[in-house]
Amino acid sequence: MSFAFTPKEQSRVEVAAFLGIHLDPISYIDLSTIIVLGTMYFFEFIALCYQLRNRDYLPLRVKNVPVMCSLYVGGVSWLLGDIFTGGLVHLGQSPVLRNCKFTAIWLRICIGAYYVTSLFALRCYSLYYVFCKGKAFRGRVMLISLGVAGLSIVAFGGVSMVLPTRMTVWYEEILDMCNYNHTYVLCVLLVIWAIWAYTAVMTWKMRKIPFCFNERVEIFTSFGILLVVSLLNSVCLLVFSVYPAYLGWRTALLYTNHVGASIGYWVVMWEPTYACMFHRDEYLQYWINILKEDQMEREYEYSTNLNPETTMDLIEYPEIPFKERSTLGSTTISDIYTANVQ
């Protein structure tokens, strides 16, 4: 797969110009984008392996490492879909890449963008369920929530596949890129904005609630990331109908999508992962003491998961000043929990 400006590539640029389309050739800038983002996901894979190996460490366990693993898989799928349908590589050499319905609908939209943004929204809902309803987000509630999101995504992808090609996305041989139906693009963006709107509602409902750890940062980060991703994708897909033809826009879109997804991942996983590596016992003691202080043991389910060796009365130990905790006046988590239960 060439990234040099070959005679064939020059011919493609000239044909696009004849059709009235400005086309920036595929270049080594596109290759550097693929390398940078691929390297980012590679290091995340190493971190994910560490998290999976230590998934029984309680501060990591409550983050639901398997779900975060699926978030990573969705991000990789999204990256591949963006690369194949975003004008960064030549498609004509491979029948798989020319199958734009597969690369766009499944890799980019369904398993990628929809699944990743849906998990951000579900993360917000899980925090709302814990801190507003005072219940643990587990069991049937968690399975139903994930099931509804998953089935909705599969249904959208299935309907998209059975629609005529010209109503969704197709391979444009003369330009060697995927082309989208404008109405279909509107439908895709409508779902993205609906997910953002749901996240906005959850964020608004939890705006005044004090949390145990860094959940407030997670909520507002998810809200901001989804807003930026939704805005830039809307601009690229609606204002520039053939945005893959523009080097600047296709590069900006890829970095926004995937750096945003990576930030969302690490905002959730950074603190417990770092603590597991370098302050394992101290942070665990701090973590449990905070839950005892805020009476959130049942919601975080730590007591039933501790090993016999660690079920000692940790409340007797002084609280480790691992970091400063944010408070809202004199209100505690237990006050909010009690009010919601009543």
PDB file of N, CA, C and O in Angstrom, residues 160-213:
ATOM      1  N   SER A 160     -29.381  -1.424   8.249  1.00  0.00           N
ATOM      2  CA  SER A 160     -28.503  -0.741   7.290  1.00  0.00           C
ATOM      3  C   SER A 160     -27.984  -1.692   6.225  1.00  0.00           C
ATOM      4  O   SER A 160     -27.852  -1.322   5.051  1.00  0.00           O
ATOM      5  N   MET A 161     -27.713  -2.936   6.614  1.00  0.00           N
ATOM      6  CA  MET A 161     -27.178  -3.899   5.653  1.00  0.00           C
ATOM      7  C   MET A 161     -28.200  -4.319   4.611  1.00  0.00           C
ATOM      8  O   MET A 161     -27.852  -4.614   3.462  1.00  0.00           O
ATOM      9  N   VAL A 162     -29.484  -4.390   4.993  1.00  0.00           N
ATOM     10  CA  VAL A 162     -30.484  -4.858   4.038  1.00  0.00           C
ATOM     11  C   VAL A 162     -31.015  -3.725   3.151  1.00  0.00           C
ATOM     12  O   VAL A 162     -31.665  -3.996   2.140  1.00  0.00           O
ATOM     13  N   LEU A 163     -30.719  -2.495   3.503  1.00  0.00           N
ATOM     14  CA  LEU A 163     -31.133  -1.385   2.652  1.00  0.00           C
ATOM     15  C   LEU A 163     -30.319  -1.380   1.368  1.00  0.00           C
ATOM     16  O   LEU A 163     -29.170  -1.842   1.344  1.00  0.00           O
ATOM     17  N   PRO A 164     -30.856  -0.849   0.282  1.00  0.00           N
ATOM     18  CA  PRO A 164     -30.078  -0.730  -0.965  1.00  0.00           C
ATOM     19  C   PRO A 164     -28.805   0.073  -0.741  1.00  0.00           C
ATOM     20  O   PRO A 164     -28.777   1.011   0.067  1.00  0.00           O
ATOM     21  N   THR A 165     -27.758  -0.311  -1.447  1.00  0.00           N
ATOM     22  CA  THR A 165     -26.453   0.318  -1.250  1.00  0.00           C
ATOM     23  C   THR A 165     -26.512   1.824  -1.395  1.00  0.00           C
ATOM     24  O   THR A 165     -25.910   2.564  -0.593  1.00  0.00           O
ATOM     25  N   ARG A 166     -27.227   2.328  -2.382  1.00  0.00           N
ATOM     26  CA  ARG A 166     -27.280   3.765  -2.618  1.00  0.00           C
ATOM     27  C   ARG A 166     -28.042   4.519  -1.540  1.00  0.00           C
ATOM     28  O   ARG A 166     -28.045   5.744  -1.535  1.00  0.00           O
ATOM     29  N   MET A 167     -28.678   3.791  -0.637  1.00  0.00           N
ATOM     30  CA  MET A 167     -29.363   4.435   0.480  1.00  0.00           C
ATOM     31  C   MET A 167     -28.487   4.506   1.720  1.00  0.00           C
ATOM     32  O   MET A 167     -28.874   5.115   2.719  1.00  0.00           O
ATOM     33  N   THR A 168     -27.303   3.879   1.670  1.00  0.00           N
ATOM     34  CA  THR A 168     -26.420   3.879   2.842  1.00  0.00           C
ATOM     35  C   THR A 168     -25.019   4.363   2.446  1.00  0.00           C
ATOM     36  O   THR A 168     -24.742   5.550   2.482  1.00  0.00           O
ATOM     37  N   VAL A 169     -24.164   3.434   2.074  1.00  0.00           N
ATOM     38  CA  VAL A 169     -22.779   3.779   1.736  1.00  0.00           C
ATOM     39  C   VAL A 169     -22.297   2.827   0.648  1.00  0.00           C
ATOM     40  O   VAL A 169     -22.678   1.653   0.618  1.00  0.00           O
ATOM     41  N   TRP A 170     -21.459   3.344  -0.261  1.00  0.00           N
ATOM     42  CA  TRP A 170     -20.981   2.527  -1.373  1.00  0.00           C
ATOM     43  C   TRP A 170     -19.562   2.942  -1.758  1.00  0.00           C
ATOM     44  O   TRP A 170     -19.071   4.002  -1.368  1.00  0.00           O
ATOM     45  N   TYR A 171     -18.922   2.066  -2.512  1.00  0.00           N
ATOM     46  CA  TYR A 171     -17.561   2.335  -2.987  1.00  0.00           C
ATOM     47  C   TYR A 171     -17.614   3.130  -4.279  1.00  0.00           C
ATOM     48  O   TYR A 171     -18.230   2.709  -5.255  1.00  0.00           O
ATOM     49  N   GLU A 172     -16.962   4.301  -4.279  1.00  0.00           N
ATOM     50  CA  GLU A 172     -16.884   5.157  -5.462  1.00  0.00           C
ATOM     51  C   GLU A 172     -15.561   4.873  -6.161  1.00  0.00           C
ATOM     52  O   GLU A 172     -14.510   5.360  -5.754  1.00  0.00           O
ATOM     53  N   GLU A 173     -15.618   4.064  -7.195  1.00  0.00           N
ATOM     54  CA  GLU A 173     -14.385   3.582  -7.828  1.00  0.00           C
ATOM     55  C   GLU A 173     -13.564   4.700  -8.433  1.00  0.00           C
ATOM     56  O   GLU A 173     -12.326   4.694  -8.346  1.00  0.00           O
ATOM     57  N   ILE A 174     -14.205   5.693  -9.013  1.00  0.00           N
ATOM     58  CA  ILE A 174     -13.464   6.739  -9.705  1.00  0.00           C
ATOM     59  C   ILE A 174     -12.632   7.581  -8.753  1.00  0.00           C
ATOM     60  O   ILE A 174     -11.597   8.136  -9.127  1.00  0.00           O
ATOM     61  N   LEU A 175     -13.059   7.676  -7.487  1.00  0.00           N
ATOM     62  CA  LEU A 175     -12.318   8.424  -6.466  1.00  0.00           C
ATOM     63  C   LEU A 175     -11.592   7.502  -5.490  1.00  0.00           C
ATOM     64  O   LEU A 175     -10.822   7.977  -4.640  1.00  0.00           O
ATOM     65  N   ASP A 176     -11.850   6.202  -5.600  1.00  0.00           N
ATOM     66  CA  ASP A 176     -11.241   5.212  -4.708  1.00  0.00           C
ATOM     67  C   ASP A 176     -11.524   5.542  -3.233  1.00  0.00           C
ATOM     68  O   ASP A 176     -10.609   5.569  -2.404  1.00  0.00           O
ATOM     69  N   MET A 177     -12.778   5.775  -2.911  1.00  0.00           N
ATOM     70  CA  MET A 177     -13.165   6.033  -1.523  1.00  0.00           C
ATOM     71  C   MET A 177     -14.636   5.686  -1.319  1.00  0.00           C
ATOM     72  O   MET A 177     -15.385   5.508  -2.284  1.00  0.00           O
ATOM     73  N   CYS A 178     -15.021   5.588  -0.051  1.00  0.00           N
ATOM     74  CA  CYS A 178     -16.410   5.310   0.293  1.00  0.00           C
ATOM     75  C   CYS A 178     -17.219   6.601   0.260  1.00  0.00           C
ATOM     76  O   CYS A 178     -16.743   7.656   0.683  1.00  0.00           O
ATOM     77  N   ASN A 179     -18.451   6.499  -0.211  1.00  0.00           N
ATOM     78  CA  ASN A 179     -19.337   7.656  -0.300  1.00  0.00           C
ATOM     79  C   ASN A 179     -20.633   7.349   0.434  1.00  0.00           C
ATOM     80  O   ASN A 179     -21.166   6.248   0.337  1.00  0.00           O
ATOM     81  N   TYR A 180     -21.152   8.340   1.167  1.00  0.00           N
ATOM     82  CA  TYR A 180     -22.333   8.136   2.002  1.00  0.00           C
ATOM     83  C   TYR A 180     -23.558   8.827   1.413  1.00  0.00           C
ATOM     84  O   TYR A 180     -23.459   9.917   0.837  1.00  0.00           O
ATOM     85  N   ASN A 181     -24.720   8.203   1.605  1.00  0.00           N
ATOM     86  CA  ASN A 181     -25.981   8.840   1.289  1.00  0.00           C
ATOM     87  C   ASN A 181     -26.260   9.916   2.346  1.00  0.00           C
ATOM     88  O   ASN A 181     -26.116   9.676   3.545  1.00  0.00           O
ATOM     89  N   HIS A 182     -26.677  11.099   1.901  1.00  0.00           N
ATOM     90  CA  HIS A 182     -26.838  12.228   2.813  1.00  0.00           C
ATOM     91  C   HIS A 182     -27.901  11.944   3.880  1.00  0.00           C
ATOM     92  O   HIS A 182     -27.694  12.257   5.070  1.00  0.00           O
ATOM     93  N   THR A 183     -28.995  11.343   3.509  1.00  0.00           N
ATOM     94  CA  THR A 183     -30.046  11.030   4.478  1.00  0.00           C
ATOM     95  C   THR A 183     -29.565  10.017   5.506  1.00  0.00           C
ATOM     96  O   THR A 183     -29.876  10.119   6.703  1.00  0.00           O
ATOM     97  N   TYR A 184     -28.787   9.045   5.048  1.00  0.00           N
ATOM     98  CA  TYR A 184     -28.241   8.047   5.969  1.00  0.00           C
ATOM     99  C   TYR A 184     -27.289   8.702   6.967  1.00  0.00           C
ATOM    100  O   TYR A 184     -27.298   8.361   8.157  1.00  0.00           O
ATOM    101  N   VAL A 185     -26.489   9.641   6.499  1.00  0.00           N
ATOM    102  CA  VAL A 185     -25.581  10.370   7.388  1.00  0.00           C
ATOM    103  C   VAL A 185     -26.374  11.096   8.465  1.00  0.00           C
ATOM    104  O   VAL A 185     -25.997  11.108   9.648  1.00  0.00           O
ATOM    105  N   LEU A 186     -27.484  11.714   8.084  1.00  0.00           N
ATOM    106  CA  LEU A 186     -28.329  12.409   9.056  1.00  0.00           C
ATOM    107  C   LEU A 186     -28.851  11.447  10.121  1.00  0.00           C
ATOM    108  O   LEU A 186     -28.888  11.781  11.315  1.00  0.00           O
ATOM    109  N   CYS A 187     -29.237  10.248   9.698  1.00  0.00           N
ATOM    110  CA  CYS A 187     -29.726   9.244  10.649  1.00  0.00           C
ATOM    111  C   CYS A 187     -28.630   8.822  11.620  1.00  0.00           C
ATOM    112  O   CYS A 187     -28.865   8.693  12.831  1.00  0.00           O
ATOM    113  N   VAL A 188     -27.431   8.612  11.090  1.00  0.00           N
ATOM    114  CA  VAL A 188     -26.295   8.222  11.941  1.00  0.00           C
ATOM    115  C   VAL A 188     -25.997   9.313  12.960  1.00  0.00           C
ATOM    116  O   VAL A 188     -25.828   9.048  14.162  1.00  0.00           O
ATOM    117  N   LEU A 189     -25.955  10.554  12.510  1.00  0.00           N
ATOM    118  CA  LEU A 189     -25.646  11.667  13.411  1.00  0.00           C
ATOM    119  C   LEU A 189     -26.761  11.881  14.430  1.00  0.00           C
ATOM    120  O   LEU A 189     -26.491  12.285  15.571  1.00  0.00           O
ATOM    121  N   LEU A 190     -27.990  11.625  14.026  1.00  0.00           N
ATOM    122  CA  LEU A 190     -29.109  11.767  14.963  1.00  0.00           C
ATOM    123  C   LEU A 190     -28.943  10.825  16.145  1.00  0.00           C
ATOM    124  O   LEU A 190     -29.203  11.210  17.306  1.00  0.00           O
ATOM    125  N   VAL A 191     -28.496   9.596  15.892  1.00  0.00           N
ATOM    126  CA  VAL A 191     -28.267   8.642  16.982  1.00  0.00           C
ATOM    127  C   VAL A 191     -27.128   9.125  17.878  1.00  0.00           C
ATOM    128  O   VAL A 191     -27.216   9.064  19.120  1.00  0.00           O
ATOM    129  N   ILE A 192     -26.045   9.614  17.272  1.00  0.00           N
ATOM    130  CA  ILE A 192     -24.912  10.129  18.048  1.00  0.00           C
ATOM    131  C   ILE A 192     -25.360  11.262  18.963  1.00  0.00           C
ATOM    132  O   ILE A 192     -25.014  11.316  20.150  1.00  0.00           O
ATOM    133  N   TRP A 193     -26.142  12.187  18.407  1.00  0.00           N
ATOM    134  CA  TRP A 193     -26.615  13.313  19.215  1.00  0.00           C
ATOM    135  C   TRP A 193     -27.605  12.858  20.280  1.00  0.00           C
ATOM    136  O   TRP A 193     -27.682  13.451  21.366  1.00  0.00           O
ATOM    137  N   ALA A 194     -28.373  11.816  20.014  1.00  0.00           N
ATOM    138  CA  ALA A 194     -29.287  11.283  21.027  1.00  0.00           C
ATOM    139  C   ALA A 194     -28.502  10.710  22.212  1.00  0.00           C
ATOM    140  O   ALA A 194     -28.879  10.900  23.376  1.00  0.00           O
ATOM    141  N   ILE A 195     -27.404  10.026  21.911  1.00  0.00           N
ATOM    142  CA  ILE A 195     -26.548   9.488  22.982  1.00  0.00           C
ATOM    143  C   ILE A 195     -25.956  10.626  23.795  1.00  0.00           C
ATOM    144  O   ILE A 195     -25.897  10.578  25.031  1.00  0.00           O
ATOM    145  N   TRP A 196     -25.500  11.685  23.098  1.00  0.00           N
ATOM    146  CA  TRP A 196     -24.961  12.845  23.819  1.00  0.00           C
ATOM    147  C   TRP A 196     -26.035  13.494  24.682  1.00  0.00           C
ATOM    148  O   TRP A 196     -25.770  13.887  25.825  1.00  0.00           O
ATOM    149  N   ALA A 197     -27.255  13.624  24.163  1.00  0.00           N
ATOM    150  CA  ALA A 197     -28.336  14.239  24.922  1.00  0.00           C
ATOM    151  C   ALA A 197     -28.630  13.441  26.199  1.00  0.00           C
ATOM    152  O   ALA A 197     -28.866  14.019  27.272  1.00  0.00           O
ATOM    153  N   TYR A 198     -28.596  12.111  26.086  1.00  0.00           N
ATOM    154  CA  TYR A 198     -28.809  11.267  27.260  1.00  0.00           C
ATOM    155  C   TYR A 198     -27.708  11.504  28.290  1.00  0.00           C
ATOM    156  O   TYR A 198     -27.975  11.617  29.499  1.00  0.00           O
ATOM    157  N   THR A 199     -26.461  11.590  27.813  1.00  0.00           N
ATOM    158  CA  THR A 199     -25.345  11.866  28.714  1.00  0.00           C
ATOM    159  C   THR A 199     -25.504  13.232  29.369  1.00  0.00           C
ATOM    160  O   THR A 199     -25.208  13.401  30.557  1.00  0.00           O
ATOM    161  N   ALA A 200     -25.974  14.216  28.613  1.00  0.00           N
ATOM    162  CA  ALA A 200     -26.192  15.552  29.162  1.00  0.00           C
ATOM    163  C   ALA A 200     -27.234  15.528  30.271  1.00  0.00           C
ATOM    164  O   ALA A 200     -27.074  16.185  31.305  1.00  0.00           O
ATOM    165  N   VAL A 201     -28.317  14.763  30.071  1.00  0.00           N
ATOM    166  CA  VAL A 201     -29.368  14.663  31.089  1.00  0.00           C
ATOM    167  C   VAL A 201     -28.814  14.026  32.364  1.00  0.00           C
ATOM    168  O   VAL A 201     -29.057  14.509  33.484  1.00  0.00           O
ATOM    169  N   MET A 202     -28.053  12.933  32.212  1.00  0.00           N
ATOM    170  CA  MET A 202     -27.467  12.285  33.383  1.00  0.00           C
ATOM    171  C   MET A 202     -26.491  13.211  34.100  1.00  0.00           C
ATOM    172  O   MET A 202     -26.444  13.253  35.339  1.00  0.00           O
ATOM    173  N   THR A 203     -25.702  13.952  33.330  1.00  0.00           N
ATOM    174  CA  THR A 203     -24.746  14.891  33.920  1.00  0.00           C
ATOM    175  C   THR A 203     -25.475  15.967  34.711  1.00  0.00           C
ATOM    176  O   THR A 203     -25.062  16.332  35.821  1.00  0.00           O
ATOM    177  N   TRP A 204     -26.563  16.492  34.154  1.00  0.00           N
ATOM    178  CA  TRP A 204     -27.335  17.533  34.833  1.00  0.00           C
ATOM    179  C   TRP A 204     -27.936  17.015  36.137  1.00  0.00           C
ATOM    180  O   TRP A 204     -27.927  17.708  37.161  1.00  0.00           O
ATOM    181  N   LYS A 205     -28.440  15.781  36.119  1.00  0.00           N
ATOM    182  CA  LYS A 205     -29.053  15.220  37.315  1.00  0.00           C
ATOM    183  C   LYS A 205     -28.044  15.016  38.440  1.00  0.00           C
ATOM    184  O   LYS A 205     -28.420  15.030  39.621  1.00  0.00           O
ATOM    185  N   MET A 206     -26.773  14.816  38.099  1.00  0.00           N
ATOM    186  CA  MET A 206     -25.758  14.539  39.112  1.00  0.00           C
ATOM    187  C   MET A 206     -24.849  15.730  39.380  1.00  0.00           C
ATOM    188  O   MET A 206     -23.803  15.588  40.007  1.00  0.00           O
ATOM    189  N   ARG A 207     -25.245  16.915  38.938  1.00  0.00           N
ATOM    190  CA  ARG A 207     -24.348  18.063  38.998  1.00  0.00           C
ATOM    191  C   ARG A 207     -23.998  18.492  40.426  1.00  0.00           C
ATOM    192  O   ARG A 207     -22.937  19.062  40.658  1.00  0.00           O
ATOM    193  N   LYS A 208     -24.875  18.245  41.408  1.00  0.00           N
ATOM    194  CA  LYS A 208     -24.648  18.720  42.772  1.00  0.00           C
ATOM    195  C   LYS A 208     -24.323  17.595  43.750  1.00  0.00           C
ATOM    196  O   LYS A 208     -24.258  17.822  44.954  1.00  0.00           O
ATOM    197  N   ILE A 209     -24.127  16.405  43.253  1.00  0.00           N
ATOM    198  CA  ILE A 209     -23.888  15.266  44.133  1.00  0.00           C
ATOM    199  C   ILE A 209     -22.396  15.105  44.391  1.00  0.00           C
ATOM    200  O   ILE A 209     -21.603  15.026  43.449  1.00  0.00           O
ATOM    201  N   PRO A 210     -21.957  15.057  45.657  1.00  0.00           N
ATOM    202  CA  PRO A 210     -20.555  14.765  45.952  1.00  0.00           C
ATOM    203  C   PRO A 210     -20.291  13.271  45.783  1.00  0.00           C
ATOM    204  O   PRO A 210     -21.120  12.440  46.168  1.00  0.00           O
ATOM    205  N   PHE A 211     -19.168  12.942  45.221  1.00  0.00           N
ATOM    206  CA  PHE A 211     -18.855  11.548  44.929  1.00  0.00           C
ATOM    207  C   PHE A 211     -17.744  11.039  45.842  1.00  0.00           C
ATOM    208  O   PHE A 211     -17.085  11.808  46.540  1.00  0.00           O
ATOM    209  N   CYS A 212     -17.537   9.733  45.806  1.00  0.00           N
ATOM    210  CA  CYS A 212     -16.502   9.122  46.642  1.00  0.00           C
ATOM    211  C   CYS A 212     -15.098   9.417  46.116  1.00  0.00           C
ATOM    212  O   CYS A 212     -14.199   9.771  46.864  1.00  0.00           O
ATOM    213  N   PHE A 213     -14.899   9.255  44.812  1.00  0.00           N
ATOM    214  CA  PHE A 213     -13.554   9.356  44.270  1.00  0.00           C
ATOM    215  C   PHE A 213     -13.524  10.390  43.137  1.00  0.00           C
ATOM    216  O   PHE A 213     -13.854  11.541  43.358  1.00  0.00           O
TER     217      PHE A 213
END
